Coordinates of C-alpha atoms and ligand atoms in Angstrom, one line a residue:
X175 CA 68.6 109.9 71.3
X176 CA 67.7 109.0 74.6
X177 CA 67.3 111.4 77.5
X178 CA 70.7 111.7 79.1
X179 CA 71.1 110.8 83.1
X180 CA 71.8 113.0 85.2
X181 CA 74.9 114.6 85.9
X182 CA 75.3 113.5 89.5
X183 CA 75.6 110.0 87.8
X184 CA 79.0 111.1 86.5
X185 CA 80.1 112.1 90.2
X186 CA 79.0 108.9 92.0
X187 CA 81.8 106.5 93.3
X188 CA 82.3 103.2 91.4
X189 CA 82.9 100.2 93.6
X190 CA 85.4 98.3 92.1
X191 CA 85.1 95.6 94.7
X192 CA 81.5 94.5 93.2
X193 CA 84.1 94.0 89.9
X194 CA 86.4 92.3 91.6
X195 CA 83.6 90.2 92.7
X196 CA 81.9 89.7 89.1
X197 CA 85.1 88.1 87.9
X198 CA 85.6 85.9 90.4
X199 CA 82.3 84.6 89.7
X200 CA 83.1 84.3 86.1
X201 CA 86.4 82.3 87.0
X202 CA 83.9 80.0 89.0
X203 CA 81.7 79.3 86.6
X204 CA 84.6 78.4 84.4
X205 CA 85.4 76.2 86.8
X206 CA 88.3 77.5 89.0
X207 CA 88.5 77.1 92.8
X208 CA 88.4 81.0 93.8
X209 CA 88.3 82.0 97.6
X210 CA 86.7 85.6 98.0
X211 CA 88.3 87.7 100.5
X212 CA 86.7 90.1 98.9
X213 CA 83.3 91.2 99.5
X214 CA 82.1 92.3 103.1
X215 CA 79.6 89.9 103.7
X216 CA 79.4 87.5 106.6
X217 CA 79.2 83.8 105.5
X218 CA 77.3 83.2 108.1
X219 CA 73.5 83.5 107.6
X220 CA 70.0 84.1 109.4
X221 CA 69.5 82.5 112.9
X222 CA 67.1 79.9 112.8
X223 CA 64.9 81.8 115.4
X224 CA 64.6 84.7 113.2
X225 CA 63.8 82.9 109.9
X226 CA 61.2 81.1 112.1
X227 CA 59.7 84.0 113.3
X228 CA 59.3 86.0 110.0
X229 CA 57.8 82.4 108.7
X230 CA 55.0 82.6 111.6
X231 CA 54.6 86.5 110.6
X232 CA 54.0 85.1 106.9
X233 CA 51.5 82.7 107.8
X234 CA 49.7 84.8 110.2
X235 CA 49.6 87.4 107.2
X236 CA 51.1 89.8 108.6
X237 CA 52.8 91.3 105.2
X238 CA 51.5 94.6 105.4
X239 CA 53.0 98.0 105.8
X240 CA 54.0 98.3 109.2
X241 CA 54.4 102.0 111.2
X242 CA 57.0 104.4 109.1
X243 CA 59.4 103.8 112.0
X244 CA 59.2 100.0 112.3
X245 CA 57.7 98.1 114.8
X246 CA 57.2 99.2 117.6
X247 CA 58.2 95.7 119.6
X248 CA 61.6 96.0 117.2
X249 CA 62.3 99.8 117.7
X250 CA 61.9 98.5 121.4
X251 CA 64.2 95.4 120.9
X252 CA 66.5 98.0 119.9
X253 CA 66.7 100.5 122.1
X254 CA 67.0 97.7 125.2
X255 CA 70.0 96.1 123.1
X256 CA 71.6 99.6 123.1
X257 CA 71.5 99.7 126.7
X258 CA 72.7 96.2 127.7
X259 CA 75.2 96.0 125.1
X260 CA 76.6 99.1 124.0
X261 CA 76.3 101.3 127.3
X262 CA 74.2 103.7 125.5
X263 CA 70.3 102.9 127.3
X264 CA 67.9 105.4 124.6
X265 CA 64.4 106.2 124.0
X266 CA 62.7 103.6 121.5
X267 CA 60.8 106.7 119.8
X268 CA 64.8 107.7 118.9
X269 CA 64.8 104.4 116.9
X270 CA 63.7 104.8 113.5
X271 CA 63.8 101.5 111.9
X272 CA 65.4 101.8 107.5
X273 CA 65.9 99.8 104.9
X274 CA 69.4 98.5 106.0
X275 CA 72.4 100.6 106.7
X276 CA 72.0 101.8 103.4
X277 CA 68.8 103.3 103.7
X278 CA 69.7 104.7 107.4
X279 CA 72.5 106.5 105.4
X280 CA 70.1 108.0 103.0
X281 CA 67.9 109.0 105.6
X282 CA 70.6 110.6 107.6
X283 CA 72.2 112.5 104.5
X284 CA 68.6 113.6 103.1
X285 CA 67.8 114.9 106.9
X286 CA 71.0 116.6 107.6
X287 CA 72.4 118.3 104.4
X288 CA 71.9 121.3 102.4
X289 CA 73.0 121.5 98.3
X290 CA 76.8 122.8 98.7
X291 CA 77.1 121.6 102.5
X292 CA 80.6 119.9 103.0
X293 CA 80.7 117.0 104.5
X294 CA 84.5 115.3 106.1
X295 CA 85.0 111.7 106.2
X296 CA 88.2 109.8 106.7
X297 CA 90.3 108.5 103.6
X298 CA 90.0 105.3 103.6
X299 CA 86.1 104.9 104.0
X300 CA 83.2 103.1 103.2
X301 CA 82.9 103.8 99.3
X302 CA 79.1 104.3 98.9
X303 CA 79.6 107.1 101.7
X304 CA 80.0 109.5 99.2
X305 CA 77.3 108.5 97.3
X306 CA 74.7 109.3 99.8
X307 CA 76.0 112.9 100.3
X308 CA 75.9 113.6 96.7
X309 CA 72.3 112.2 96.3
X310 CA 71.7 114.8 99.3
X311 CA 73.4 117.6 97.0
X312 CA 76.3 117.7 99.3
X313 CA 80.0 117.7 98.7
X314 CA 82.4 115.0 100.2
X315 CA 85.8 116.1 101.5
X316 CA 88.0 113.2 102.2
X317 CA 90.6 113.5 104.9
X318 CA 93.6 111.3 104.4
X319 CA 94.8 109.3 107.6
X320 CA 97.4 107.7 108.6
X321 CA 98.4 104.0 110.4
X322 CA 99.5 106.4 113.7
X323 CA 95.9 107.2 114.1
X324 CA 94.3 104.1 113.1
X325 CA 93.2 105.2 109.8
X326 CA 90.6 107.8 111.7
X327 CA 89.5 111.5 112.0
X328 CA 90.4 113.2 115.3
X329 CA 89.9 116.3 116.7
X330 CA 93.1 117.6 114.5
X331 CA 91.8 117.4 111.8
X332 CA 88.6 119.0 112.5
X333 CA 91.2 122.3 113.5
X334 CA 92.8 121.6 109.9
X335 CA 90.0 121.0 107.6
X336 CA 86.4 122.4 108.9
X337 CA 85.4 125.3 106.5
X338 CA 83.0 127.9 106.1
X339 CA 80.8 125.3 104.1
X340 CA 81.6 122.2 106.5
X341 CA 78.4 121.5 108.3
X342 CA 79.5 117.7 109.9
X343 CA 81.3 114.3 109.8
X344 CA 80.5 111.0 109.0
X345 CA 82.3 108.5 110.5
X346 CA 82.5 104.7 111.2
X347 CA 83.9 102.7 114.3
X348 CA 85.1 100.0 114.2
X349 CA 85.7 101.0 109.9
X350 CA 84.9 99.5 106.6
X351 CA 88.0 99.3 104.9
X352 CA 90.3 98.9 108.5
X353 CA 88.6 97.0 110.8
X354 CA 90.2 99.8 113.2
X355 CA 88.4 102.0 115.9
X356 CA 88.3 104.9 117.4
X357 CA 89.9 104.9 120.9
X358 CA 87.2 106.6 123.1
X359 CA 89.7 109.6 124.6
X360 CA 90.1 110.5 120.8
X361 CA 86.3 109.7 119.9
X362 CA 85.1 112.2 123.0
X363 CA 87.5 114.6 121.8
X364 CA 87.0 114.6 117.7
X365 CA 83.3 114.6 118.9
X366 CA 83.7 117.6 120.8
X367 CA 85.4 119.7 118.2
X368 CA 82.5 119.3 116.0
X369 CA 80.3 120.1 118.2
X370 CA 81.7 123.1 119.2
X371 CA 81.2 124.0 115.3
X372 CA 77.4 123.0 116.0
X373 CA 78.2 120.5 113.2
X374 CA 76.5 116.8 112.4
X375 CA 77.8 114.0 113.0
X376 CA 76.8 110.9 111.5
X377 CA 77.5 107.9 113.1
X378 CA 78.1 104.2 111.5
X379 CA 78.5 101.9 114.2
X380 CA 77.4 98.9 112.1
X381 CA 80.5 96.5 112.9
X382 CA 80.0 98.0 116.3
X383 CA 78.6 94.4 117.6
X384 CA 81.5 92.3 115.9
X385 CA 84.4 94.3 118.2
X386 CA 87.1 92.2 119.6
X387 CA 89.4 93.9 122.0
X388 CA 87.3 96.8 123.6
X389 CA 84.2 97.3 125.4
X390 CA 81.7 97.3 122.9
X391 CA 80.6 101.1 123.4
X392 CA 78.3 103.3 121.1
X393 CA 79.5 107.0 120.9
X394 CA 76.3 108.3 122.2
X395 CA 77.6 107.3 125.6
X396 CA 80.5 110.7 124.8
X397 CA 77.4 112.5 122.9
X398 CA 74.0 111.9 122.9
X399 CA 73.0 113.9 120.1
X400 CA 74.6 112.5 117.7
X401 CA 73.3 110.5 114.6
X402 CA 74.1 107.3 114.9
X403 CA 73.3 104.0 111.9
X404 CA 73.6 100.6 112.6
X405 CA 72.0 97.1 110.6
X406 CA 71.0 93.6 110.6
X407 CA 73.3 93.0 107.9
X408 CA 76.9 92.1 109.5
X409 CA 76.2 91.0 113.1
X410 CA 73.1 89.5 112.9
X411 CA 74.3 88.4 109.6
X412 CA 70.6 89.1 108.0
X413 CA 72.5 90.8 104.7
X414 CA 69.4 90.2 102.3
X415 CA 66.8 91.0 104.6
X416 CA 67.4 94.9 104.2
X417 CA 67.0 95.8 107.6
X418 CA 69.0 98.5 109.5
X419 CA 68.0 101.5 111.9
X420 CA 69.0 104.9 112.8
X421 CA 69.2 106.6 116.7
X422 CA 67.9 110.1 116.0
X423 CA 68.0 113.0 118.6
X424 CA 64.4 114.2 120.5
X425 CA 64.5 116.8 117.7
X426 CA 65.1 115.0 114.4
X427 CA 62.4 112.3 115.4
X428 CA 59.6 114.1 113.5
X429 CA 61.3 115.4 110.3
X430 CA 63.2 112.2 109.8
X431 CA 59.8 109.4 110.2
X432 CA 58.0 112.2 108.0
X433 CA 61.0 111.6 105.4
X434 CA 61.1 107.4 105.8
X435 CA 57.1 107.5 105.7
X436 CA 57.2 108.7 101.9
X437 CA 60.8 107.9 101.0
X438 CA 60.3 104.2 101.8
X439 CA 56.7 103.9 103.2
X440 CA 58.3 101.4 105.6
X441 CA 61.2 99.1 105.8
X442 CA 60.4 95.3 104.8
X443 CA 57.5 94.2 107.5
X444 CA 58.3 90.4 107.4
X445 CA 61.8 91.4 107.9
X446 CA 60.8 93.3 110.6
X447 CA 59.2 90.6 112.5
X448 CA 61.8 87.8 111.9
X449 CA 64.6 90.5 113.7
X450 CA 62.6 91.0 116.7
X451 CA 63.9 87.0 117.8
X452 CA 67.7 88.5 117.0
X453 CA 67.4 89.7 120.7
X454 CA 66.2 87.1 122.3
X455 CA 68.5 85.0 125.1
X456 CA 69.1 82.2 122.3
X457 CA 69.4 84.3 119.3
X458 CA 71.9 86.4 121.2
X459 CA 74.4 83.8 122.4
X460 CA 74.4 82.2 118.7
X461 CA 75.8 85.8 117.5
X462 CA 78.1 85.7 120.4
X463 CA 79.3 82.3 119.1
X464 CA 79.9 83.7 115.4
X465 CA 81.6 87.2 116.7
X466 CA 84.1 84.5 118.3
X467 CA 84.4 82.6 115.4
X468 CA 85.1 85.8 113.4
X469 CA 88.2 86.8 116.5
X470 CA 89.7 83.4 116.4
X471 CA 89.7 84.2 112.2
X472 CA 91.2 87.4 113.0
X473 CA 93.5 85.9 115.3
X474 CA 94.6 83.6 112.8
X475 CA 94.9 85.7 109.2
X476 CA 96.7 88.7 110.5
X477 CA 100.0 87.2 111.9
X478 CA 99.5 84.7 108.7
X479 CA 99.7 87.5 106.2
X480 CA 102.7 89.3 108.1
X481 CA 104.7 86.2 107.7
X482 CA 104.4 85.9 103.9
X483 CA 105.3 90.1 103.4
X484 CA 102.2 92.0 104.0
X485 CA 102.1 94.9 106.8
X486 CA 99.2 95.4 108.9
X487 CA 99.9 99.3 109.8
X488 CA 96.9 99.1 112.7
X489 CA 95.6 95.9 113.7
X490 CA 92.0 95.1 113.2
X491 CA 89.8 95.2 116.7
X492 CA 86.8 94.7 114.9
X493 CA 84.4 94.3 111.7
X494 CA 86.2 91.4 109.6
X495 CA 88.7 93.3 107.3
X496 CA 92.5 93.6 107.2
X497 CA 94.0 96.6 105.8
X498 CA 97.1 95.9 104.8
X499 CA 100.2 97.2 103.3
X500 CA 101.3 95.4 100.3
X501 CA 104.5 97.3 99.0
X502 CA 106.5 94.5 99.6
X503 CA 104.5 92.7 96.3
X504 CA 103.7 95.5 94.6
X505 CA 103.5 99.1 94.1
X506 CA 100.2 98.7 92.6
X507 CA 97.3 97.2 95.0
X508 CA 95.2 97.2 91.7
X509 CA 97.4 95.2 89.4
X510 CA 98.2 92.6 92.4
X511 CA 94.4 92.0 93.2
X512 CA 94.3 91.2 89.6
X513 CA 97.8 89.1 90.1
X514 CA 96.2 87.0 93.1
X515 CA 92.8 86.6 91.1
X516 CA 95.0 84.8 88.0
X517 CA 97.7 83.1 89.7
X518 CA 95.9 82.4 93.3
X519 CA 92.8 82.1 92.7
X520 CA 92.0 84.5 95.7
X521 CA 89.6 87.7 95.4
X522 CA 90.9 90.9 98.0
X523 CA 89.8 94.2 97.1
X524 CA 92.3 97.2 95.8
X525 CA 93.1 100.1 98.3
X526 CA 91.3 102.5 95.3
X527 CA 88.0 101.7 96.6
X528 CA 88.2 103.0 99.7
X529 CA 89.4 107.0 98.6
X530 CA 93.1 108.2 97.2
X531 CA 95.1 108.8 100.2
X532 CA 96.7 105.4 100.3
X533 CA 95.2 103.9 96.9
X534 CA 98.1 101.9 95.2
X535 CA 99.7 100.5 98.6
X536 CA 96.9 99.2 99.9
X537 CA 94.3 96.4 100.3
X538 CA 91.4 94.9 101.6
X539 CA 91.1 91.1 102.6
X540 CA 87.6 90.3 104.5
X541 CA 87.6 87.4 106.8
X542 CA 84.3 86.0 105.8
X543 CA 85.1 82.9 105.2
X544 CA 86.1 80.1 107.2
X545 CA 89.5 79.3 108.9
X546 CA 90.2 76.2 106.7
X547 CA 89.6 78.4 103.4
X548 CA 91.5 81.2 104.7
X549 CA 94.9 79.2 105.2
X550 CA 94.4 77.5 101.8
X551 CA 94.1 81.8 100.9
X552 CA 97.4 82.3 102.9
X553 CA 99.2 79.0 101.3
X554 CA 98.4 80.0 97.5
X555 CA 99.1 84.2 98.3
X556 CA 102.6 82.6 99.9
X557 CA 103.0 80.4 97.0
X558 CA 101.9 83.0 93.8
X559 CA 103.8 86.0 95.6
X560 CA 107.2 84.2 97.3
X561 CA 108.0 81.1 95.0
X562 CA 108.1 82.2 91.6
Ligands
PLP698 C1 80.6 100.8 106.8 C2 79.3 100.4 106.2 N1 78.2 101.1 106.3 C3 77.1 100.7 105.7 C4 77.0 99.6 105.0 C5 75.7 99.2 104.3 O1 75.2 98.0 104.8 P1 73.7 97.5 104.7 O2 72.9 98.5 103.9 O3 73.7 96.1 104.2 O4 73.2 97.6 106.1 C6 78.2 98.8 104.8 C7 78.1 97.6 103.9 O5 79.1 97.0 103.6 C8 79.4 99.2 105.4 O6 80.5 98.5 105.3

């Protein structure tokens, strides 16, 4: 007999799309032609400054275990790029530098959350969300939404669903699985309700850098004392690298370095070095040249897949998903994703990821893959769904 795992084990979330993912590679290596609009992760890779940069760190040797909270030139980097690009100038001792978004989650849910404390979150979210508050020995409450309010909390359903054991939110803008966010009259407002419950909130603003329509605008410009993550992982497309960061208030700065200093020791050092060139001049305008490339995409799928019967409830204006509605196929997002996989030869990912509320009408389709690739995707969903 071995030693049984624990019981939160049984709790945790799966991620079907990491399944959805395995057998398209299988399909691949049997040799069909499969294009993934499935998993969320940008084709694009590394800029050459940065890769350069961690090289030079390597060589130098400078492979050791940098400060808890990063580097201090990156925590730096970071708070400037705050200020010139998201309206939202902070303090680079609020930067605490984690092992991506991921590990800026972890750190957020470990600092914040008692065993029993509730937790809201939108329905659909990001999957491993729940995850990260059940590590903490929290419970997750998901709030379904609906196409009227982009898929998002507002200050509404704070009235409707805070309870005597709610103690914050966590919440992403623009999402993960909706490429939606939250307009800022509702974002001040939402924030305000919480606060007025002195409650959390947890902020994911790691597609924040890859918005289309809007001002690109962190939420600590409505409320400065909010938690807010972010990553190198989808803008600065450094997926592998497993770098990410967290803005902490003044008075979370101590507990939460004293929790990354023996949780993680540090986030990767040569990592750490290679980012600091993702904010220079250069490095900046080849990420503004790839969040283009990801619009024109965008620009390009969602009319594409309205023509051949999917709905887009509420249009993407940001990350690079499409959440759409795919009754017109199917009542059963699950069974078509396995449908398009067979007959099309194209990977999306089931609405049942991403929480109940809407579950077996909808899907995801990333856009991380080039415009070519993604019309061939169109052609063959046309062609599998409308001519047979
Ligand atoms: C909304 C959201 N938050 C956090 C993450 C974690 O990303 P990483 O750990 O690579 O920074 C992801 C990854 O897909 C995501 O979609």
């Amino acid at each position: 007999m071995f030693p049984k795992p624990a019981q939160r084990i049984d709790q945790a979330t799966p991620f079907h799309a990491i399944e959805v993912a395995k057998k398209a590679a299988h399909l691949k290596r049997q040799g069909r032609d499969i294009i993934s609009l499935g998993i969320g992760e940008p084709d694009f890779t590394a800029a050459p400054q940065v890769v350069e940069a961690m090289q030079r760190a390597a060589k130098l040797g400078l492979s050791g275990y940098s400060p808890s909270a990063g580097l201090p030139e990156l925590r730096e980097a970071i708070a400037k790029f705050y200020g010139t690009q998201f309206q939202a100038p902070i303090d680079p001792r609020r930067v605490i530098v984690t092992n991506g978004g991921s590990g800026a989650l972890m750190l957020a849910a470990l600092s914040l959350i008692d065993p029993g404390a509730e937790v809201l979150m939108p329905d659909p979210c990001y999957p491993a969300n729940a995850n990260f508050i059940l590590a903490a020995g929290g419970v997750t409450k998901l709030v379904p939404t609906h196409a009227a309010n982009r898929f998002q909390l507002c200050a509404a359903d704070i009235e409707t669903h805070w309870h005597e054991k709610t103690r914050g939110i966590l919440i992403a803008s623009p999402s993960n699985p909706t490429g939606t966010s939250i307009a800022p009259d509702v974002l001040n407002a939402l924030l305000a309700a919480v606060r007025a419950r002195n409650g959390f909130v947890i902020m994911d603003e790691i597609y924040l850098g890859l918005s289309y329509n809007n001002a690109r605008q962190s939420a600590l410009v409505h409320d400065d004392q909010i938690i807010v993550l972010n990553s190198f992982s989808k803008y600065f497309h450094m997926t592998g690298w497993r770098l990410g960061w967290l803005i902490v208030p003044d008075h979370l700065i101590e507990p939460v370095e004293r929790l990354a200093s023996s949780l993680a020791i540090c986030a990767p050092t040569l990592a750490q070095y290679g980012a600091v060139a993702c904010f220079e001049a250069e490095t900046l305008a080849l990420f503004e040249h790839r969040r283009q490339a990801f619009q024109a995409r965008r620009d390009y799928l969602v009319p594409a897949l309205e023509s051949i019967g999917f709905q887009v409830p509420a249009h993407p204006d940001g990350a690079f998903y499409v959440y759409v509605d795919v009754t017109r196929h199917s009542h059963d997002s699950g069974k078509l994703a396995e449908q398009l996989l067979d007959k099309a030869g194209v990977a999306i990912v089931p609405g049942l990821d991403f929480g109940p509320a809407h579950s077996k009408h909808m899907a995801r389709m990333s856009y991380t893959t080039g415009l070519d690739q993604l019309e061939q995707a169109v052609d063959r969903m046309n062609k599998a769904l409308n001519h047979t």
